[in-house]
PDB file of C-alpha atoms and ligand atoms in Angstrom:
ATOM      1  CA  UNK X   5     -22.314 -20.363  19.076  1.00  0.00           C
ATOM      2  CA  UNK X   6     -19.527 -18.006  18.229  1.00  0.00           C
ATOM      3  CA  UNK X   7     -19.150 -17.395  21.628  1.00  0.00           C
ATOM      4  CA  UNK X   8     -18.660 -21.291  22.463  1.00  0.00           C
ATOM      5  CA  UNK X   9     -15.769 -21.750  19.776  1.00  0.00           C
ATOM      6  CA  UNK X  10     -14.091 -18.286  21.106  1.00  0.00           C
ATOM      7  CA  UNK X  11     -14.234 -20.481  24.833  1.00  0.00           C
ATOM      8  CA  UNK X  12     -12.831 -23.576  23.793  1.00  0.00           C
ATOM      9  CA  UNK X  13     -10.046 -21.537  21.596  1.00  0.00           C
ATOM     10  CA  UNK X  14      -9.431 -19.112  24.452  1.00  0.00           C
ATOM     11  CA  UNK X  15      -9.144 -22.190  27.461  1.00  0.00           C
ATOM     12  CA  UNK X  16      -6.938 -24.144  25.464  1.00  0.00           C
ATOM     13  CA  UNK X  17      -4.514 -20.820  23.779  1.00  0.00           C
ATOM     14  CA  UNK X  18      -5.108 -18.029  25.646  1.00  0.00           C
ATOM     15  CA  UNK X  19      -5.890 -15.497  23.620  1.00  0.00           C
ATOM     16  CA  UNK X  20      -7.618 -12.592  25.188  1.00  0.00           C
ATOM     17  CA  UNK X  21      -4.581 -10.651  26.256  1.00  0.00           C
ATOM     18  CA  UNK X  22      -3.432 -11.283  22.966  1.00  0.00           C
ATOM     19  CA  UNK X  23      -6.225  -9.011  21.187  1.00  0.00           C
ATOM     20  CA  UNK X  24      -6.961  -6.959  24.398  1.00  0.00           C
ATOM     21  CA  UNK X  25      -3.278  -5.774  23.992  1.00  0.00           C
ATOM     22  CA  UNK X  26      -3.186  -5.290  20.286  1.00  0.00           C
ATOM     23  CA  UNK X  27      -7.200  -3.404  20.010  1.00  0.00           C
ATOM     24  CA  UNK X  28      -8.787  -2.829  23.299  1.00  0.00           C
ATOM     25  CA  UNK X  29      -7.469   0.874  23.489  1.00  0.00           C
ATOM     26  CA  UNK X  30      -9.774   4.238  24.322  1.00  0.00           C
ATOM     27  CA  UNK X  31      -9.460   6.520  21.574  1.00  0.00           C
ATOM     28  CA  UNK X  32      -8.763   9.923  22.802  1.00  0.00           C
ATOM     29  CA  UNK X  33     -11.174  12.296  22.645  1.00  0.00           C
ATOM     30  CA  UNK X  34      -9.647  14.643  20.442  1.00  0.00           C
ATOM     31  CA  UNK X  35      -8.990  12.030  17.586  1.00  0.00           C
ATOM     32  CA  UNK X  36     -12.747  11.535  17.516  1.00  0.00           C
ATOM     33  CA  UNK X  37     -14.834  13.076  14.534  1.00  0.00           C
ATOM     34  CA  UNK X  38     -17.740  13.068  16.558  1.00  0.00           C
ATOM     35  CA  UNK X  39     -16.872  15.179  19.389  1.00  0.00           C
ATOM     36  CA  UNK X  40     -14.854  17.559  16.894  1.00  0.00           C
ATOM     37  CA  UNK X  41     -15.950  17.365  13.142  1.00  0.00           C
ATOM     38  CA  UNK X  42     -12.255  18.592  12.344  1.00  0.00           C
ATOM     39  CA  UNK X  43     -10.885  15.344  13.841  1.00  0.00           C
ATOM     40  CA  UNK X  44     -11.900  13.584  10.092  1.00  0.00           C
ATOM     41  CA  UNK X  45      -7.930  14.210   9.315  1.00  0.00           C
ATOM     42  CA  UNK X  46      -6.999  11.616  11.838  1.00  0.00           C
ATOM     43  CA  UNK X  47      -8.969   9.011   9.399  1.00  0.00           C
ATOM     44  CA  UNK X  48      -6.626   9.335   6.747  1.00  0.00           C
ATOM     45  CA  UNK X  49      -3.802   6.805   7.745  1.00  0.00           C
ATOM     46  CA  UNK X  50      -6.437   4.086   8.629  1.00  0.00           C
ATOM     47  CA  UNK X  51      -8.130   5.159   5.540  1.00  0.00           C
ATOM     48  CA  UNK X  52      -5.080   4.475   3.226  1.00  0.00           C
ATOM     49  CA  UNK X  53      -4.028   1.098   5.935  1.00  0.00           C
ATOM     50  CA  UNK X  54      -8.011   0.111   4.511  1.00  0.00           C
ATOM     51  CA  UNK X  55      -7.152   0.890   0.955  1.00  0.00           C
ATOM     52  CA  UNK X  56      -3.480  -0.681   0.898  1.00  0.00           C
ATOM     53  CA  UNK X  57      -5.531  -3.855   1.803  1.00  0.00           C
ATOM     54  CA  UNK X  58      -7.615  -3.764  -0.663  1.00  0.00           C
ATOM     55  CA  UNK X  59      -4.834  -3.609  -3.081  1.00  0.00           C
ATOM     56  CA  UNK X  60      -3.030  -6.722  -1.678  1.00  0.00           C
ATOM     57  CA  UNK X  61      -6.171  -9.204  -1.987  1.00  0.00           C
ATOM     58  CA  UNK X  62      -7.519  -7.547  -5.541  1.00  0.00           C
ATOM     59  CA  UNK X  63      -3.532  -8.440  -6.325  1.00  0.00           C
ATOM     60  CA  UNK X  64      -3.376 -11.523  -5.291  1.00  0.00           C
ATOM     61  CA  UNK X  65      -6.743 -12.515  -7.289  1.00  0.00           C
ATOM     62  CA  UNK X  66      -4.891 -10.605 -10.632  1.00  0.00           C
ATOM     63  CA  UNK X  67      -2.199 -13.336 -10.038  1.00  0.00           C
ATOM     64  CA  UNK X  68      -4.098 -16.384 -10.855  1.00  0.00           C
ATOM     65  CA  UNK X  69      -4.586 -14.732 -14.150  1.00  0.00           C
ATOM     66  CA  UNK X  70      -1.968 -12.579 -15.147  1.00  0.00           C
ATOM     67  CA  UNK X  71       0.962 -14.079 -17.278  1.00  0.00           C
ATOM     68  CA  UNK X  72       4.042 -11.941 -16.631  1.00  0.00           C
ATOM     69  CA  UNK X  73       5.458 -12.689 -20.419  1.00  0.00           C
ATOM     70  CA  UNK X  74       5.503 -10.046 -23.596  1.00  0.00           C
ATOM     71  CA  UNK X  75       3.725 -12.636 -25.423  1.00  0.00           C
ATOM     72  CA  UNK X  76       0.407 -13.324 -23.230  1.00  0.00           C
ATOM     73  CA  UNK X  77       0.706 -10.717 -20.706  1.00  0.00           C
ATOM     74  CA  UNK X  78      -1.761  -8.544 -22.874  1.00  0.00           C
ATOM     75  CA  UNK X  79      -3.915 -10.780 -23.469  1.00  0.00           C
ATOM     76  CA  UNK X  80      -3.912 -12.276 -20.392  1.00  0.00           C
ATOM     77  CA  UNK X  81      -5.614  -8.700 -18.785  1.00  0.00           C
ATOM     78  CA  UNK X  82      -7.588  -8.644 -21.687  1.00  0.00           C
ATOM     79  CA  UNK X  83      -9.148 -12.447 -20.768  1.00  0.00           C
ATOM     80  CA  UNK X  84      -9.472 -10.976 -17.508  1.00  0.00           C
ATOM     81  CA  UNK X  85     -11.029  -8.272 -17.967  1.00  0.00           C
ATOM     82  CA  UNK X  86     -13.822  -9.740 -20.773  1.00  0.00           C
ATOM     83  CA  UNK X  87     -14.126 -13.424 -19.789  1.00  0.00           C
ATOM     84  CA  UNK X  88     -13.608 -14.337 -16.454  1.00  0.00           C
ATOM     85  CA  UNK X  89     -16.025 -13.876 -13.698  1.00  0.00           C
ATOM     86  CA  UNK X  90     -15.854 -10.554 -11.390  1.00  0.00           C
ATOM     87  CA  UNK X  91     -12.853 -10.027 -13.321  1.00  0.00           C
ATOM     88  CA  UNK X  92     -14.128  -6.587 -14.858  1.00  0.00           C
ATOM     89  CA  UNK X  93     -14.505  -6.007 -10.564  1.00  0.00           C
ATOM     90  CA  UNK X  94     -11.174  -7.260  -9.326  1.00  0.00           C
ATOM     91  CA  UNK X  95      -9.152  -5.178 -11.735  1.00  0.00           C
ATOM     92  CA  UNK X  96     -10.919  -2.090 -11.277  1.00  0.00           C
ATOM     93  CA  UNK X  97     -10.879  -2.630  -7.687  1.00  0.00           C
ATOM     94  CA  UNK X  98      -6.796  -3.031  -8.353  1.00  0.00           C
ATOM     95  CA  UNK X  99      -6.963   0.175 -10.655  1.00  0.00           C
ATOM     96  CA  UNK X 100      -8.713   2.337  -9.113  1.00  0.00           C
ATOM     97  CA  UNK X 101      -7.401   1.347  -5.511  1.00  0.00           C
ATOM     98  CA  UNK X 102      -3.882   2.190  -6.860  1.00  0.00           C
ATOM     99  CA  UNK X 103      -5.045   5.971  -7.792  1.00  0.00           C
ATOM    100  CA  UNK X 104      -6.328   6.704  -4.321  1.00  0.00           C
ATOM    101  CA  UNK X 105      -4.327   4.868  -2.234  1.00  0.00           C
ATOM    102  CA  UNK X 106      -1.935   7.524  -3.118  1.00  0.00           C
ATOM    103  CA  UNK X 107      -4.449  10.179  -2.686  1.00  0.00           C
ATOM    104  CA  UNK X 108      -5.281   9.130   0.661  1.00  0.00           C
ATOM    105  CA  UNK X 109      -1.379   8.384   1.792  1.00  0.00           C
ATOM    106  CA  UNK X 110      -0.922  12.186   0.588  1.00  0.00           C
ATOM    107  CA  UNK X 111      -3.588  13.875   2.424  1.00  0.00           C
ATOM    108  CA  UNK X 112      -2.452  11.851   5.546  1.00  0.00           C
ATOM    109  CA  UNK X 113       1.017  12.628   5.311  1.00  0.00           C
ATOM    110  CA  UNK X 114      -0.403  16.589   4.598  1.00  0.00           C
ATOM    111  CA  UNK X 115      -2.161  15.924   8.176  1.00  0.00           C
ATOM    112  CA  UNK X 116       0.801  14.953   9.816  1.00  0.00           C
ATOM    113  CA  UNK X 117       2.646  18.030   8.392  1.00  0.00           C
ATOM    114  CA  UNK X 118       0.552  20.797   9.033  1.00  0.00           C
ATOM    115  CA  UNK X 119      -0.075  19.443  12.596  1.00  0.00           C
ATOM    116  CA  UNK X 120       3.709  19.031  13.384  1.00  0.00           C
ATOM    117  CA  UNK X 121       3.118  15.626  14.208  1.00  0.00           C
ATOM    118  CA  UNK X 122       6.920  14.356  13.002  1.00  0.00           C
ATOM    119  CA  UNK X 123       8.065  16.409  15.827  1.00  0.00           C
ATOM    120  CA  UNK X 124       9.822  15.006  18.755  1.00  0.00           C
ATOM    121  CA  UNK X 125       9.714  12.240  19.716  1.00  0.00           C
ATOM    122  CA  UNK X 126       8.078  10.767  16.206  1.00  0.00           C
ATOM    123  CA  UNK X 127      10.744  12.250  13.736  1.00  0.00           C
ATOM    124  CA  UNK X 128      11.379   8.216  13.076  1.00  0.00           C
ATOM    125  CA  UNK X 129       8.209   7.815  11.987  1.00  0.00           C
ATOM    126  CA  UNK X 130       8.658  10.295   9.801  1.00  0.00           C
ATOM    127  CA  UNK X 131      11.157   8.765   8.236  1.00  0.00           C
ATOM    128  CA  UNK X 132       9.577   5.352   8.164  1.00  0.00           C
ATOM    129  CA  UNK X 133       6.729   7.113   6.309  1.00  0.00           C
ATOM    130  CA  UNK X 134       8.989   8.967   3.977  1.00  0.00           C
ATOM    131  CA  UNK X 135      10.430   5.525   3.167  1.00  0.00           C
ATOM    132  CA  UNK X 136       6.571   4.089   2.625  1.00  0.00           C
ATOM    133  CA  UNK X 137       6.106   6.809   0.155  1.00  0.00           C
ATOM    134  CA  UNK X 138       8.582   5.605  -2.148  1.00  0.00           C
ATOM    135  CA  UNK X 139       7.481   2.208  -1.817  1.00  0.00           C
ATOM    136  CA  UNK X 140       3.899   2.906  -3.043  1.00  0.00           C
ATOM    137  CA  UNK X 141       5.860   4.852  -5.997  1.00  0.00           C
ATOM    138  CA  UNK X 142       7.629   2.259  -7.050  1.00  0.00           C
ATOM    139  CA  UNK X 143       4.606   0.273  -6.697  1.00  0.00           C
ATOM    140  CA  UNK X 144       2.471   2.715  -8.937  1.00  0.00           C
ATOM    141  CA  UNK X 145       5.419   2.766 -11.518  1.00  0.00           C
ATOM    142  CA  UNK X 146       6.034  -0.911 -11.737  1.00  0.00           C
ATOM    143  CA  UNK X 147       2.221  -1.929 -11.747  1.00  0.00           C
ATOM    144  CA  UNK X 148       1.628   0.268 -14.708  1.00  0.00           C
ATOM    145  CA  UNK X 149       3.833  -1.455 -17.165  1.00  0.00           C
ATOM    146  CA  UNK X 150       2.376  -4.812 -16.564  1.00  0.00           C
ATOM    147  CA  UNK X 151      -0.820  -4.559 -18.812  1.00  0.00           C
ATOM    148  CA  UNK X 152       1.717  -4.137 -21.506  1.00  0.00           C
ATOM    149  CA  UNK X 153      -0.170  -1.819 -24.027  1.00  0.00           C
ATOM    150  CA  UNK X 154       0.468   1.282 -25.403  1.00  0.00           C
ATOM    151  CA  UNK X 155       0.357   3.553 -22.356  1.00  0.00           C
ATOM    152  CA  UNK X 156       2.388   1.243 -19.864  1.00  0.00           C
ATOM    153  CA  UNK X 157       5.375   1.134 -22.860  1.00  0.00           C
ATOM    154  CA  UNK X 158       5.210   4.498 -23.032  1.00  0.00           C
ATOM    155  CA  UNK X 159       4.470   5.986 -19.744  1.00  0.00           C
ATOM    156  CA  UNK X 160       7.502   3.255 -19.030  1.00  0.00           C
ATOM    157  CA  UNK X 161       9.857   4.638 -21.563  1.00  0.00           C
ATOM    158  CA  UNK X 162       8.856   8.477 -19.693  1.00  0.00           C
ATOM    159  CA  UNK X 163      10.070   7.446 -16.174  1.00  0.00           C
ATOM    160  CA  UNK X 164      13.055   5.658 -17.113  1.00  0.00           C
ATOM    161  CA  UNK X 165      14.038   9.290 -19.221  1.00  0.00           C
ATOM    162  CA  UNK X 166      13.572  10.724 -16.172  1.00  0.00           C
ATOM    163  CA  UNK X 167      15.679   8.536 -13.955  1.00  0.00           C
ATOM    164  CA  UNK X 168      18.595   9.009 -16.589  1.00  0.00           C
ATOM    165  CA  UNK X 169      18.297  12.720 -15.485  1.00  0.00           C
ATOM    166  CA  UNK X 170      19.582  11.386 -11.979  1.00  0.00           C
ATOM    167  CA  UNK X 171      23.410  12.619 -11.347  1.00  0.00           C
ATOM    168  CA  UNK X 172      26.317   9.966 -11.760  1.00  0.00           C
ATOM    169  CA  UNK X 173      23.873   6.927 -11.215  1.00  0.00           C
ATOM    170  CA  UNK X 174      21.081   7.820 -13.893  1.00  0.00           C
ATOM    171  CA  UNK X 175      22.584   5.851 -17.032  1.00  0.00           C
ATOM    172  CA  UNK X 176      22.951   2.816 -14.235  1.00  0.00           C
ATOM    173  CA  UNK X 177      19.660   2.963 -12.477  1.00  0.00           C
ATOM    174  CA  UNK X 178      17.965   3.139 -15.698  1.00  0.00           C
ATOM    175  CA  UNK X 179      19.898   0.026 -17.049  1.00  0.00           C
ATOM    176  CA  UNK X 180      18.920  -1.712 -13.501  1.00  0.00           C
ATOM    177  CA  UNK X 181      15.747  -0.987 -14.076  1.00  0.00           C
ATOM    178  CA  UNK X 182      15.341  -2.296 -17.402  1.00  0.00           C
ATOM    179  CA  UNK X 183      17.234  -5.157 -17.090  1.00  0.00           C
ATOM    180  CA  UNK X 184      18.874  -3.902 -20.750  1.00  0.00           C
ATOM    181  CA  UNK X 185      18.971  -1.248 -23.362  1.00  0.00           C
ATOM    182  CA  UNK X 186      15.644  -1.537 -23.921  1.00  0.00           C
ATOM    183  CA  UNK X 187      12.280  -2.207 -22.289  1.00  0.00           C
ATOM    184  CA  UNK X 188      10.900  -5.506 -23.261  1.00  0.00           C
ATOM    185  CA  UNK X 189      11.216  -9.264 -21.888  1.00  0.00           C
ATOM    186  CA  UNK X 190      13.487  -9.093 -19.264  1.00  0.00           C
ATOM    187  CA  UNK X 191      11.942  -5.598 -18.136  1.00  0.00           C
ATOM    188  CA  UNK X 192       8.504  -6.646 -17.977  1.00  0.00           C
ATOM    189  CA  UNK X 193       9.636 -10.080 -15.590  1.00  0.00           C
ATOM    190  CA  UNK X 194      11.880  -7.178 -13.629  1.00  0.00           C
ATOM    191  CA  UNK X 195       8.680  -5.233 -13.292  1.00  0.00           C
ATOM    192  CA  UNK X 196       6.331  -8.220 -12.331  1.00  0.00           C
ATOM    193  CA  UNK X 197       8.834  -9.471  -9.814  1.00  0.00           C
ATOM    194  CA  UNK X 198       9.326  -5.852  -7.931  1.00  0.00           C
ATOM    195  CA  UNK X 199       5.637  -5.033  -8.165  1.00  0.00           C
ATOM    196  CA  UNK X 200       4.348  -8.309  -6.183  1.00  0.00           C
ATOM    197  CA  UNK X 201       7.691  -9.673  -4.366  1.00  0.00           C
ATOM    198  CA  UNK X 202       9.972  -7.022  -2.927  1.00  0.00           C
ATOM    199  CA  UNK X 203       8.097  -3.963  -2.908  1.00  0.00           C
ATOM    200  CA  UNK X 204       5.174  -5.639  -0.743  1.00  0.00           C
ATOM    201  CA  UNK X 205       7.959  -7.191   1.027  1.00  0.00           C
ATOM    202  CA  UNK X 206       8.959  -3.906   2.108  1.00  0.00           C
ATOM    203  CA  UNK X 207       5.541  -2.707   2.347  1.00  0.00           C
ATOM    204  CA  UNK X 208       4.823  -4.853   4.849  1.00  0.00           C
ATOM    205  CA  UNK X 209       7.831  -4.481   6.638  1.00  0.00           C
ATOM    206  CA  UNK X 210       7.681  -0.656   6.754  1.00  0.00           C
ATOM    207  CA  UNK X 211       3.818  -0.675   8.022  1.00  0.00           C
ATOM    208  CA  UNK X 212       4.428  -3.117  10.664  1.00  0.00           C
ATOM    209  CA  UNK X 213       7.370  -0.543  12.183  1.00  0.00           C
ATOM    210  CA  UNK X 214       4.842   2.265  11.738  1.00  0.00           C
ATOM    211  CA  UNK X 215       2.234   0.634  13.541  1.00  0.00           C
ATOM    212  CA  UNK X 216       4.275  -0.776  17.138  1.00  0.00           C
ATOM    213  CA  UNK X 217       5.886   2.984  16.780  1.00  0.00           C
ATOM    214  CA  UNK X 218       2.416   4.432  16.828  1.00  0.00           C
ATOM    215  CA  UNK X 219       1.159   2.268  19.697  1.00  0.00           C
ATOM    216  CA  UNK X 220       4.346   2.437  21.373  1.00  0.00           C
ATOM    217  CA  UNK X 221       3.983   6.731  21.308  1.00  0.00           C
ATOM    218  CA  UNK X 222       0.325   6.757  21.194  1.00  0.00           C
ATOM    219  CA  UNK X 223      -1.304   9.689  19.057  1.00  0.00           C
ATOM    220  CA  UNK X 224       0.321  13.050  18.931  1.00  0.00           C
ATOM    221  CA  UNK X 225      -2.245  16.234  20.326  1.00  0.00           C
ATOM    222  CA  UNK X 226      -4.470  18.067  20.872  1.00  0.00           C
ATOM    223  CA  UNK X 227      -3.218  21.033  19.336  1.00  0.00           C
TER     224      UNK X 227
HETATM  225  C1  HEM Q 326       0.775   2.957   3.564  1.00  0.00           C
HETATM  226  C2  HEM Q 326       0.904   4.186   3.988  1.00  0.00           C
HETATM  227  C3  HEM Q 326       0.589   4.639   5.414  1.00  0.00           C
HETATM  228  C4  HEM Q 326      -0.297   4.090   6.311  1.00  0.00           C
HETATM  229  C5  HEM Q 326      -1.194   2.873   6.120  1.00  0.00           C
HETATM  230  C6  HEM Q 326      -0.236   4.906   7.506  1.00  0.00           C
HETATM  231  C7  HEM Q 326      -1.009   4.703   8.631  1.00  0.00           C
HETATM  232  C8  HEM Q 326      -1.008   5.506   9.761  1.00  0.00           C
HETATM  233  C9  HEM Q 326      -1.987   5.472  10.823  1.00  0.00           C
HETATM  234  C10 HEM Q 326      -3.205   4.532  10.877  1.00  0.00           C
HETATM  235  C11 HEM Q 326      -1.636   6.406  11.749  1.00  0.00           C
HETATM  236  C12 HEM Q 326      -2.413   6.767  13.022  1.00  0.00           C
HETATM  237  C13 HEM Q 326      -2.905   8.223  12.958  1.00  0.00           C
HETATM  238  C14 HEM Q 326      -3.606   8.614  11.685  1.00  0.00           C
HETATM  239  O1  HEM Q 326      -4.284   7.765  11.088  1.00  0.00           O
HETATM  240  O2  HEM Q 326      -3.465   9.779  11.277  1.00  0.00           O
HETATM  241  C15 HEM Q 326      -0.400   7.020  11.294  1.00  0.00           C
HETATM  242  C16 HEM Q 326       0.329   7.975  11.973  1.00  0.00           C
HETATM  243  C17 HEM Q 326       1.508   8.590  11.519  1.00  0.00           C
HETATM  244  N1  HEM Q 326       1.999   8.515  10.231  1.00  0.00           N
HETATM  245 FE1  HEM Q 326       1.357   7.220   8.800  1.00  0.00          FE
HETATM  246  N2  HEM Q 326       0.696   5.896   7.331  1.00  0.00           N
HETATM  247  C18 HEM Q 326       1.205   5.792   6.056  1.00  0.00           C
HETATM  248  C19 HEM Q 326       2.134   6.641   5.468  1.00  0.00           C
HETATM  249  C20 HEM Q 326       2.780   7.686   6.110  1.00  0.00           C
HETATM  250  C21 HEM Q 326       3.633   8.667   5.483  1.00  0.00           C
HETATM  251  C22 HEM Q 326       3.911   8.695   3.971  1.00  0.00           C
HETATM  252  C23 HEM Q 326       4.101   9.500   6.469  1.00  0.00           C
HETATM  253  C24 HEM Q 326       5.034  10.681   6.379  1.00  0.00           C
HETATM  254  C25 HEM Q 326       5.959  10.871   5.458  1.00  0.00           C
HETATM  255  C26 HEM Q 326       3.547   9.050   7.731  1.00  0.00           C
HETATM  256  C27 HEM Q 326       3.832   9.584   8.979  1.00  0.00           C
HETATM  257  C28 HEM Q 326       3.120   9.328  10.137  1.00  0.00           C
HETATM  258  C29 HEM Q 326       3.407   9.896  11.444  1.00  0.00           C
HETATM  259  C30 HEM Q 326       4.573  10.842  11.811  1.00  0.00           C
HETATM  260  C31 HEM Q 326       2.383   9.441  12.314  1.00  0.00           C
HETATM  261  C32 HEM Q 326       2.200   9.799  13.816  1.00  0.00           C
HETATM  262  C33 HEM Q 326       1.206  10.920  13.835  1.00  0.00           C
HETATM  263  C34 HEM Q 326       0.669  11.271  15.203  1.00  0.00           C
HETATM  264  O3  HEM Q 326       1.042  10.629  16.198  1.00  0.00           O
HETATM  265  O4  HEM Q 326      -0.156  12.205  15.252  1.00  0.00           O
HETATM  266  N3  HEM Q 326       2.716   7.969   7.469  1.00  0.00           N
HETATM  267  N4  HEM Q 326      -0.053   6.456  10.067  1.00  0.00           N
END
């Protein structure tokens, strides 16, 4: 049956070159944990690609609830979390996906350290990545201010202290950030808006020029 509609799809649209080209593709031997146990470190980046999506659909299921105002926004997560069905699921998902997403991203950039893989000729992608690591910061720091208790007010107030510290620009960034002197209406919308507009703009962005580099260079190794 499957096969039928993938027939009548592929005669009209052609579309077997299409995913031949993007995912039929030998993995090389030394990438693969079951000829060399070791080779589990080459998991990591598909491991945090897995996660990231993860984070994206629990997200986008958060938005159908969430109210991005000082007023409900509390109590909107709180609805969530107590009333609605599979909330209690699609926020933890969200909550603990954001914790480990960073753990994984870490341990894959520590793979792609200690194996010199940044070297020639994939010192871009380096830099791509760098620039993906501050993304998923600025993720982590925006989407912890949106449950609007205690902690995200705080933990808020803490890392705009710190980005005062910054030479020159500090007093400005912080101000930018805020949206004001202080953090409360206008920060919270600023938050809301850089947490699920630009930042996964970017995201998504930065991951698709990781990925052509990475299948235009193929894997780096053996050692
Ligand atoms: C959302 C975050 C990221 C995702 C989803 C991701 C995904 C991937 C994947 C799937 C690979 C293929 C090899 C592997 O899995 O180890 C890879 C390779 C690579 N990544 Fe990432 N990555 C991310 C962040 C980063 C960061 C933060 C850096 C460095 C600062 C980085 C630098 C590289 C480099 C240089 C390669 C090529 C390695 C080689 O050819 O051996 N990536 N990435």
């Amino acid at each position: 049956m499957l096969q039928k509609i993938y027939d009548w799809v592929d005669e009209r649209l052609d579309i077997t070159p299409i995913w031949r080209d993007i995912a039929d593709h030998e993995v090389p031997e030394h990438v693969n944990p079951a000829h060399h146990f070791s080779a589990f470190v080459y998991c990591f980046g598909g491991l945090t690609f897995f996660i990231t999506v993860i984070q994206i659909l629990s997200g986008m299921f958060l938005t159908m609830y969430y109210v991005p105002d000082i007023i409900n926004a509390w109590e909107s997560v709180y609805y969530l979390q107590n009333e609605v069905a599979f909330g209690v699921i699609v926020r933890g998902l969200h909550h603990w996906g954001a914790s480990l997403v960073i753990v994984m991203m870490f341990l894959h950039t520590l793979r792609v350290f200690f194996q010199g893989a940044y070297k020639k000729p994939r010192e871009l992608n380096w830099v791509v990545g760098v620039l993906i690591f501050f993304v998923m910061m600025g993720l982590g720091f925006t989407g912890y201010l949106l449950p609007w208790d205690m902690k995200a007010l705080f933990a808020t107030k803490v890392g705009l202290e710190i980005a005062v510290t910054v030479p020159i620009v500090g007093d400005l960034a912080k101000t930018f950030l805020a949206g004001g002197e202080i953090i409360g209406a206008q920060t919270l919308a600023r938050f809301f808006a850089i947490h699920v507009f630009f930042l996964p703009a970017a995201l998504l962005g930065l991951m698709a020029a990781h990925f052509i580099m990475i299948r235009k260079q193929g894997i780096s190794g053996p050692l």
